[in-house]
Coordinates of C-alpha atoms in Angstrom, one line a residue:
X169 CA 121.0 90.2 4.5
X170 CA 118.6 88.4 7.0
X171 CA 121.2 88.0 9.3
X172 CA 122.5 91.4 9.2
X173 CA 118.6 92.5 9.5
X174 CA 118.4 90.1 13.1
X175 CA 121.2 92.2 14.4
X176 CA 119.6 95.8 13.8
X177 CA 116.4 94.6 15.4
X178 CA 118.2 93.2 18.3
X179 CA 120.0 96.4 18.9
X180 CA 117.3 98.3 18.7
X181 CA 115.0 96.0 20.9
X182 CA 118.4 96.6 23.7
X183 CA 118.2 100.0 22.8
X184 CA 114.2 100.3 23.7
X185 CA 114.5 98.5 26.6
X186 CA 117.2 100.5 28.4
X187 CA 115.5 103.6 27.4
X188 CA 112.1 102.4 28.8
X189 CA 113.9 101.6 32.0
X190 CA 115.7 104.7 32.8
X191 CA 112.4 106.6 31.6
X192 CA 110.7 104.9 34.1
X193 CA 113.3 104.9 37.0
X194 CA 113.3 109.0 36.5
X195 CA 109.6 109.2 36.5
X196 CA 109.4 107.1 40.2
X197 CA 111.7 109.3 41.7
X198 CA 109.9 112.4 41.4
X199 CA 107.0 110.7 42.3
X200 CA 108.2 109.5 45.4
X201 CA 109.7 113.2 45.8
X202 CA 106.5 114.9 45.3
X203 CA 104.5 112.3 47.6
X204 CA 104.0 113.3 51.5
X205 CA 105.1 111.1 53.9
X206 CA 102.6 109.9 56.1
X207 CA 104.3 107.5 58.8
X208 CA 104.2 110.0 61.6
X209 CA 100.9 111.0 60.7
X210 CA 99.5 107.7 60.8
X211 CA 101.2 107.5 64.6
X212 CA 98.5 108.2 66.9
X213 CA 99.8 111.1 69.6
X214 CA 100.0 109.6 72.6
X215 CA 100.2 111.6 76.0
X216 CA 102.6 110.0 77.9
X217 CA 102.0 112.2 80.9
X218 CA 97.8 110.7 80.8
X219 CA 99.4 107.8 80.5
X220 CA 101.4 107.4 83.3
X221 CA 98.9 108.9 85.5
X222 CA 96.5 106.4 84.4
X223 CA 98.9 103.6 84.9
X224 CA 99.6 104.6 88.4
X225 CA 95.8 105.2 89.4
X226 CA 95.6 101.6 88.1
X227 CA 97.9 100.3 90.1
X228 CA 96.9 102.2 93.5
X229 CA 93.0 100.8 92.4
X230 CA 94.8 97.3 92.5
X231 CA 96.5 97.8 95.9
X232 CA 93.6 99.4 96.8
X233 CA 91.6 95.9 96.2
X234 CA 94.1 93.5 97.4
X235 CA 94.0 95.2 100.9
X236 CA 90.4 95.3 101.3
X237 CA 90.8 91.4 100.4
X238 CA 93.0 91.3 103.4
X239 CA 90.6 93.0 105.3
X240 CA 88.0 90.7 104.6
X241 CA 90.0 87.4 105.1
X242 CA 91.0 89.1 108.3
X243 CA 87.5 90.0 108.9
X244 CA 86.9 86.2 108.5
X245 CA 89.6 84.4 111.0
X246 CA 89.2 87.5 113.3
X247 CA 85.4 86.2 113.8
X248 CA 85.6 82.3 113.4
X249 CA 85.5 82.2 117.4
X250 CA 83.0 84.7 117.4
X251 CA 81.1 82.6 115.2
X252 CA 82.0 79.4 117.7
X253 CA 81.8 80.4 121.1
X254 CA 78.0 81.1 120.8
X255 CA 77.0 77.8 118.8
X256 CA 79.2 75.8 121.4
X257 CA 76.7 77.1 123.8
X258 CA 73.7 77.0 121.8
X259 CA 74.7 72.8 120.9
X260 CA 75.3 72.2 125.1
X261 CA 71.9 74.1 125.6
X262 CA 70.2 71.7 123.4
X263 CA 72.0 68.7 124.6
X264 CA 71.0 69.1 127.9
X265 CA 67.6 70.1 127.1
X266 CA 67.0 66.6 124.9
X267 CA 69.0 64.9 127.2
X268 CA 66.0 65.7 129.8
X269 CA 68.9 67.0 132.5
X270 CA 67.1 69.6 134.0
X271 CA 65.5 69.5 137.5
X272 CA 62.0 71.1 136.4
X273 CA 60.2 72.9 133.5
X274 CA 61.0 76.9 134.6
X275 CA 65.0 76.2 134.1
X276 CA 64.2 74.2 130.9
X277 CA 62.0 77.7 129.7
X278 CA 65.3 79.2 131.2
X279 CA 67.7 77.1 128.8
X280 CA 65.4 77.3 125.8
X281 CA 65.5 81.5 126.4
X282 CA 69.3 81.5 126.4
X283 CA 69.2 79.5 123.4
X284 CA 66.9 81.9 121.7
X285 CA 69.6 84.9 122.8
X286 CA 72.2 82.6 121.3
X287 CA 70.6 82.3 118.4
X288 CA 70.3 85.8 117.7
X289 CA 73.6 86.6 118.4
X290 CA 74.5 84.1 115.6
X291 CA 72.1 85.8 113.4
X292 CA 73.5 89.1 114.1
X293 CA 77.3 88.0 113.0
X294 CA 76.4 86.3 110.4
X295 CA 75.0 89.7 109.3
X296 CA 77.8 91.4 109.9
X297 CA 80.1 88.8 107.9
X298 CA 77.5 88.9 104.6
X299 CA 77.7 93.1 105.3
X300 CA 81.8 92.8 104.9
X301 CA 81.4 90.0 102.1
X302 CA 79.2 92.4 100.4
X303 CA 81.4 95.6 100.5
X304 CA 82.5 96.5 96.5
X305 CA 85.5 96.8 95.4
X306 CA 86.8 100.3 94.0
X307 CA 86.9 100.7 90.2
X308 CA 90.0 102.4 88.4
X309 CA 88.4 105.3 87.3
X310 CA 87.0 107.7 90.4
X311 CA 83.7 108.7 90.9
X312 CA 83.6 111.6 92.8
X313 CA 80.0 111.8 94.3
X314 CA 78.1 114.0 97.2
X315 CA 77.9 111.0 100.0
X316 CA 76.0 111.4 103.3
X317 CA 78.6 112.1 106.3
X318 CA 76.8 110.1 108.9
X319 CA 76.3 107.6 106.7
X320 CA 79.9 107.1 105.9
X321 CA 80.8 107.1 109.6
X322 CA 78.2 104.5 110.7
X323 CA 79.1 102.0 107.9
X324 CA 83.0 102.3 108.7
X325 CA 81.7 101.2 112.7
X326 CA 79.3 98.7 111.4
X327 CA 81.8 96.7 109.3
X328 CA 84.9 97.3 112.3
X329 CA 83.2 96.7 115.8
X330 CA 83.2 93.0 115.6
X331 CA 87.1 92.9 114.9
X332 CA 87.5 95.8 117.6
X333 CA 85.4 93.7 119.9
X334 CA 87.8 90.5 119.2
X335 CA 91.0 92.5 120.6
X336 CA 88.6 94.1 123.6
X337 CA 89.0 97.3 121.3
X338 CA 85.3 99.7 121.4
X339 CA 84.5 101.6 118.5
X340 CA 83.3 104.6 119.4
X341 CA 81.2 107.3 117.5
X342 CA 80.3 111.0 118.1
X343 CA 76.6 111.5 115.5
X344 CA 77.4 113.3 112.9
X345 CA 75.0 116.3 111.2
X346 CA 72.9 114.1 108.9
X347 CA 72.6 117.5 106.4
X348 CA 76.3 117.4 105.5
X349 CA 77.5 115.8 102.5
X350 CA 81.4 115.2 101.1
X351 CA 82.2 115.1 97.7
X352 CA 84.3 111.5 97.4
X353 CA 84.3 108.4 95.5
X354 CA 82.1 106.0 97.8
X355 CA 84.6 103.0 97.0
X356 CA 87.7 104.5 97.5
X357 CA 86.9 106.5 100.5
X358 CA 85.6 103.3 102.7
X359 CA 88.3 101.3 101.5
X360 CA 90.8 104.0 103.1
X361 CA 88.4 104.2 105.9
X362 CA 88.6 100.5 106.6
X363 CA 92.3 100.5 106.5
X364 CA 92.8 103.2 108.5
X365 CA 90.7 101.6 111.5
X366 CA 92.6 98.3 110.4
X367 CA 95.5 99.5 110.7
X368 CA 95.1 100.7 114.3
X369 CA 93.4 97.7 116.2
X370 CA 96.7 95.6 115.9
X371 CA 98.7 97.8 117.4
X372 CA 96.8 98.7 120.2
X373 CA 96.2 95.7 123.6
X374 CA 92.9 97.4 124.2
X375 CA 91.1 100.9 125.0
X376 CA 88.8 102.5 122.2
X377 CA 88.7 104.3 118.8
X378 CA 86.6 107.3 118.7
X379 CA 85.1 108.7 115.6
X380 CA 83.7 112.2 115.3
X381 CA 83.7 115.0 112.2
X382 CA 83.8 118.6 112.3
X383 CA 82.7 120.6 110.0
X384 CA 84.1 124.0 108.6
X385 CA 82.3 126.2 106.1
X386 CA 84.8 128.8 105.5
X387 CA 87.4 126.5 104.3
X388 CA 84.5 124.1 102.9
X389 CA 85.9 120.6 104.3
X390 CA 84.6 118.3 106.5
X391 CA 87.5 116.4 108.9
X392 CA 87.0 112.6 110.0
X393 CA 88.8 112.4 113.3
X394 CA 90.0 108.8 114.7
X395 CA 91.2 109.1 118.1
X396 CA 93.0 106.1 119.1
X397 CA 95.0 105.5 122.3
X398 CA 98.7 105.5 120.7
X399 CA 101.4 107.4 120.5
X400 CA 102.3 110.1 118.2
X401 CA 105.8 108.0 117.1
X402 CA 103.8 105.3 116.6
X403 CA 103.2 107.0 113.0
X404 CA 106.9 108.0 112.2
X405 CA 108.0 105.1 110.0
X406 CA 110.3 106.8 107.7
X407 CA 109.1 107.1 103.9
X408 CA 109.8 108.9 100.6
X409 CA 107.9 108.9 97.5
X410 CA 110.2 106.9 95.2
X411 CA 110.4 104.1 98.1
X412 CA 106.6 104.5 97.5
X413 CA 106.6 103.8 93.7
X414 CA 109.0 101.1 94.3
X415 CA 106.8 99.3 96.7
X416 CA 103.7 99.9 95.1
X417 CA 105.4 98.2 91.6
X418 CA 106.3 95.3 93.2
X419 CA 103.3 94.5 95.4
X420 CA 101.5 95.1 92.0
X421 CA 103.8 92.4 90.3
X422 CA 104.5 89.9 93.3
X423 CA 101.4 90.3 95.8
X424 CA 103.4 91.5 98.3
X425 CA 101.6 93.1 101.4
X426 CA 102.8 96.7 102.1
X427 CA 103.8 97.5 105.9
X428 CA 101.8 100.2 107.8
X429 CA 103.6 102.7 106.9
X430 CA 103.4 102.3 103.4
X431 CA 99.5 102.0 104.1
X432 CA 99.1 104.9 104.8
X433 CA 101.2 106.6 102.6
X434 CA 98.9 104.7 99.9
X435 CA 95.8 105.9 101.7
X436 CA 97.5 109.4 102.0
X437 CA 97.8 108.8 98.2
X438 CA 94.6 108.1 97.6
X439 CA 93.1 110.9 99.1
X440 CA 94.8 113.1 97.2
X441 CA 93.5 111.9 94.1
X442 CA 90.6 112.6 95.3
X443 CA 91.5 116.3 96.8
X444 CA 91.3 115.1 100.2
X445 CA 94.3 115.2 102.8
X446 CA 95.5 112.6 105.9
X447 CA 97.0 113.9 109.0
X448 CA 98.4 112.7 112.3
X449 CA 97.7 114.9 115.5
X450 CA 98.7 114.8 118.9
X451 CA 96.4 114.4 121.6
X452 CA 97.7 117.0 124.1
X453 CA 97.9 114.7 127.7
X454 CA 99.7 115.8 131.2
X455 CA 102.5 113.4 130.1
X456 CA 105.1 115.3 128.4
X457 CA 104.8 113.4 125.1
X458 CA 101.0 112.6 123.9
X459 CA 100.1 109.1 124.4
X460 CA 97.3 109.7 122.1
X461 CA 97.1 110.2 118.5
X462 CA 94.4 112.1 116.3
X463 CA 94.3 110.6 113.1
X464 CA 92.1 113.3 110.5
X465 CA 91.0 113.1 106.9
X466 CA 90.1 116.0 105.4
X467 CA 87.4 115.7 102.5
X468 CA 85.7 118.5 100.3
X469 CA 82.4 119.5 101.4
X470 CA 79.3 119.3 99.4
X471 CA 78.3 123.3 99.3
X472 CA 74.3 123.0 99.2
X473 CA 73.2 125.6 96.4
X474 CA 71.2 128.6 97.7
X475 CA 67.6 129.0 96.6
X476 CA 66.8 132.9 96.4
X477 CA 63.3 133.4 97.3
X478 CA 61.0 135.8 95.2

C-alpha cells in the first residue's frame, strides 16, 4: 500500500512540475511579445555629416598648427645670423675698447656709440623673435570676430620683415583705413596670413612684397592684396580636392610637410570655412606674360550699424 502510495505522489509531483514549467514558459513569451524593444532607442543619433565636418576642421586646425611651428623654427634659423652679426661687433667693440686700442678718447666715445646702436639692434630682434614666439596657435572651433584691418596688416609685416630682410626681400605696406573692420577668426586668419607671405620669400632672389586692401561696400568685402615679383605660373601646381584629403590625412598621421601648392590650397581651404576666398591675379606688365603676381584674400566686412538720429 505504502509503496503503491510513493508512486502516485511521484507521478503527481512529475505531473506538477511539467505543468509549472510550460505555464511559465507561455507566460514569458507574451511578455517578451508585449515588451518594446529599446536597443535602437538607447542608440544615440549620430550625425555623421557634423561629424565628418568636425573631423576635417580638426584636422585642417592641426595642419594649420604644425605649419605655423615651421614658421617659427624657420623664423628662428632664418635670424640666428641676424642675431650674430651684431654681437660679433658689439664683443670686437668692447675688445678693443678694454684692450685700450684706441688712439684718443673722441674715437673711444665713437666705439662706445656704435656699441650702444648695436645694442639696440639686438634689443629690437630679440623683440621680434619673443613677438613670433608669442603668436597663438588657432583653436579647432572658429571664432569669427570683427578685427581691425590695419591692424591685421601691420602685425603680418611685423612678424615677416626680418625673414624678408634675411633674403634682401622688403616688405612693403600701403596704410590701411583704421575704421574698417573684417569679420574672421583672429588665429586662423594670421596663420594664413603668415603662410602666404612664407610661402613667397623662398621663391623669390630679392625685390619686395607689397601689401595694400581695398575696400568695397556694395559687395561688403574687404581684399588683402600681396603683390610679389613672380610669375603668374609660378602658382599652377596642379591639384584636386581628393589629392587634398589624401594629403591632408597623411600629414595628419605621419607629420609630413605639405608642398606649396597644397599650402595654399589648405589656406584656400581655410578661408572658406570662414566665408572668405583666395585668388591669384596677374600683374599686367609690357612683357607679354606678367612677371608679377597679385595674390588677394577676400574677407567679409564688418557692416557698422547705422544710428538714426531723432
Amino acid at each position: 500500500m505504502t509503496s503503491w502510495m510513493n508512486w502516485v505522489y511521484l507521478a503527481f509531483g512529475l505531473g506538477l512540475g511539467l505543468g509549472s514549467r510550460r505555464i511559465a514558459q507561455v507566460f514569458g513569451k507574451d511578455k517578451l511579445a508585449k515588451t518594446p524593444l529599446h536597443s535602437t532607442s538607447s542608440v544615440p543619433n549620430i550625425d555623421t555629416q557634423t561629424v565628418s565636418k568636425k573631423l576635417r576642421q580638426t584636422q585642417i586646425a592641426y595642419q594649420l598648427v604644425c605649419e605655423l611651428s615651421q614658421f617659427k623654427a624657420g623664423f628662428l634659423v632664418r635670424t640666428a645670423h641676424e642675431l650674430r652679426s651684431p654681437l660679433n661687433s658689439l664683443i670686437g667693440l668692447h675688445q678693443l675698447i678694454l684692450s685700450d686700442l684706441c688712439d684718443n678718447p673722441a674715437e673711444e666715445r665713437e666705439f662706445v656709440a656704435q656699441a650702444h646702436q648695436l645694442a639696440l639692434k639686438l634689443v629690437k630682434l630679440l623683440d621680434e623673435i619673443l613677438d613670433v614666439a608669442r603668436i597663438e596657435n588657432s583653436s579647432n572651433e572658429l571664432e569669427i570676430q570683427p578685427l581691425q584691418l590695419t591692424a591685421i596688416i601691420e602685425e603680418i609685416a611685423h612678424l615677416t620683415q626680418t625673414v624678408a630682410a634675411n633674403r634682401s626681400i622688403k616688405i612693403q605696406v600701403s596704410p590701411a583705413d583704421p575704421e574698417v573692420y573684417i569679420l574672421a577668426d583672429p588665429h586662423w586668419l594670421r596663420a594664413v596670413l603668415l603662410n602666404l607671405v612664407d610661402i613667397c620669400i623662398p621663391k623669390m632672389e630679392a625685390g619686395s612684397i607689397t601689401i595694400s586692401s581695398q575696400t568695397s561696400f556694395d559687395t561688403e568685402a574687404v581684399d588683402i592684396f600681396f603683390d610679389v615679383p613672380l610669375p603668374i605660373d609660378t602658382w599652377s601646381e596642379p591639384l584636386d580636392a581628393m589629392q587634398f584629403e589624401q594629403q591632408l590625412s597623411a600629414a595628419a598621421v605621419d607629420n609630413k610637410v605639405l608642398s606649396a601648392g597644397f599650402k595654399l590650397l589648405l589656406n584656400q581651404t581655410v578661408l572658406e570655412l570662414m566665408q572668405a576666398k583666395l585668388s591669384f591675379l596677374p600683374i599686367p606688365s609690357d612683357a607679354d606674360v606678367a612677371q608679377n603676381t597679385r595674390i588677394q584674400v577676400t574677407i567679409p566686412l564688418v557692416i557698422p550699424e547705422v544710428e538714426f538720429l531723432e
